[in-house]
């Protein structure tokens, strides 16, 4: 037991931002720091760290706490482990208290599952090194694979002897609880050993604890699965564990790349050869949970496939999921008949590294296109099917710039007109966005329910929100008294334009008076208003329109625009809106990122209104021009239908101009044109 005095000292000295920065990259935003939440999947940072309060809070999933809680959650540490970790980090000497027998019991109960697994790991290891059968069957197998003794020990490899219940008896003799043995799946319900005559692999969690074991069969004459794993338990969730992640997490972060292989022995071989950023999805096909695990450390994944043509095609289907999670996926196909383990042995470490880092590492989408194309040959029906399939993959890529590159490349590969592919891709993107939007709405409702609940429970009483940004300004957890929530208009959720409109207004209110261009001596407000003059009547939201017009009047009368003016505005509605917009100054770019699937590289810096203004305008104009263009097209159709060709031609000229503007804007924004 750590003495209370030490615990206090740790709490006083530990800085939550220090601790979190070891795992999450944070950027300053006002008095807080923000980053992508490590506990849920998000593209827009809602994970907020307050150095002043020494706490963190995610406004996406609701997780929050201090440095100790972060470590417990993120690293799956127990409370004392988290304290010890912090003590080591800050060089605090730990004073221990005598442990009472009661405390010991409690601790044992908490750690008992891990302890039993650890006993099993040690037992199998002992069998491997110290029994004749272990040596001749198990150790021999590993040595044949080229594993060195230190590697075998590091990865906790072992041997499970044949026989009915050798292990179970040994465990019970060592006073381990028979019930726990069954719970962990080490012993069957009939009291016999689950793992028999198998070489054993240890599966660790991220903090290196033994969560499960796996065994590979040694007998060749028995009909049984080649590999078996511990069952799902309280401490083992297959879909959230990657084999080797404990050893690989540091190297993955350092190299900013994760290598994904299929087998346990592939992980171990590569690791032993010094390629340490490697994991395998143990006993399952890749799951979203496992992808989230990878995303904690990097967004670059390289998948190594055995050179087996039939297997590759099937495996490729699973990879789409990686794309959707915004990972950059490259694929390396090993020469036919080779797996990573065998190929490494054949060519040696350096050649292997060259191979997987060189030209053989192909972009996933292009590789898929290439493979499918070869298969389809010249059959036009098959080719159409393939295009549809590839388009679905491309549409999963969240970054529009990347998407348009893929479209270009595939149009070349397929010898298909780029416009057709753009069109198909946009359709697929729209379909997928619709699905995601539905998911987002469900998530929002859940979040709101949770917020309401935690308010009732008085959870997080020290947090007050104004300093904290939220993704959705309509929702402020734990709003302080006197804070009037902005009424969300129904239309806002149904039309996209209000997002752009709101952002223009946000910029006008928050930075309207700032100097935009020193040489020309114009303000942000002047710049913005100048550029939207022609579409100002086209605002969907009447309140925003009123503000824009008021700003116009102010500029005309040389009255300087300040946020104060709007924060103290006589019109209550405008005042409330101003408060809300000022409370989340960066809402704009980020909402667009999620809403329009457009990734902005430039976020943060405290005074970013120049770039913000520029982007805000382009998006605003793009939407408006698109709408005008639609109206115009309708007019052309009507006129043509009624035979008034002369008039139609006038509109056609306008249309041409509109298309030019639109494409120009889209090109600047790097988006695929939304038709
Ligand atoms: Zn979260």
mmCIF file with all atom_site columns, C-alpha atoms in Angstrom, residues 40 46 127 163 257 315 331 343 351 480 543 564 580 611 634 646:
data_model
loop_
_atom_site.group_PDB
_atom_site.id
_atom_site.type_symbol
_atom_site.label_atom_id
_atom_site.label_alt_id
_atom_site.label_comp_id
_atom_site.label_asym_id
_atom_site.label_entity_id
_atom_site.label_seq_id
_atom_site.pdbx_PDB_ins_code
_atom_site.Cartn_x
_atom_site.Cartn_y
_atom_site.Cartn_z
_atom_site.occupancy
_atom_site.B_iso_or_equiv
_atom_site.pdbx_formal_charge
_atom_site.auth_seq_id
_atom_site.auth_comp_id
_atom_site.auth_asym_id
_atom_site.auth_atom_id
_atom_site.pdbx_PDB_model_num
ATOM 1  C CA . UNK A 1 40  ? -13.523 7.160   -29.062 1.00 0.00 ? 40  UNK A CA 1
ATOM 2  C CA . UNK A 1 46  ? -13.323 17.266  -28.666 1.00 0.00 ? 46  UNK A CA 1
ATOM 3  C CA . UNK A 1 127 ? 7.459   -26.835 -19.430 1.00 0.00 ? 127 UNK A CA 1
ATOM 4  C CA . UNK A 1 163 ? -2.255  -35.315 -20.838 1.00 0.00 ? 163 UNK A CA 1
ATOM 5  C CA . UNK A 1 257 ? 3.627   3.424   -39.114 1.00 0.00 ? 257 UNK A CA 1
ATOM 6  C CA . UNK A 1 315 ? -8.447  -10.347 -47.579 1.00 0.00 ? 315 UNK A CA 1
ATOM 7  C CA . UNK A 1 331 ? -0.274  -3.179  -49.118 1.00 0.00 ? 331 UNK A CA 1
ATOM 8  C CA . UNK A 1 343 ? 10.460  -14.566 -46.618 1.00 0.00 ? 343 UNK A CA 1
ATOM 9  C CA . UNK A 1 351 ? 16.497  -7.086  -48.154 1.00 0.00 ? 351 UNK A CA 1
ATOM 10 C CA . UNK A 1 480 ? -23.810 28.107  -15.894 1.00 0.00 ? 480 UNK A CA 1
ATOM 11 C CA . UNK A 1 543 ? -31.172 36.268  -38.144 1.00 0.00 ? 543 UNK A CA 1
ATOM 12 C CA . UNK A 1 564 ? -18.879 43.944  -27.661 1.00 0.00 ? 564 UNK A CA 1
ATOM 13 C CA . UNK A 1 580 ? -22.776 31.238  -28.334 1.00 0.00 ? 580 UNK A CA 1
ATOM 14 C CA . UNK A 1 611 ? -7.276  31.994  -43.156 1.00 0.00 ? 611 UNK A CA 1
ATOM 15 C CA . UNK A 1 634 ? -33.976 24.819  -64.127 1.00 0.00 ? 634 UNK A CA 1
ATOM 16 C CA . UNK A 1 646 ? -33.001 32.867  -77.611 1.00 0.00 ? 646 UNK A CA 1
#
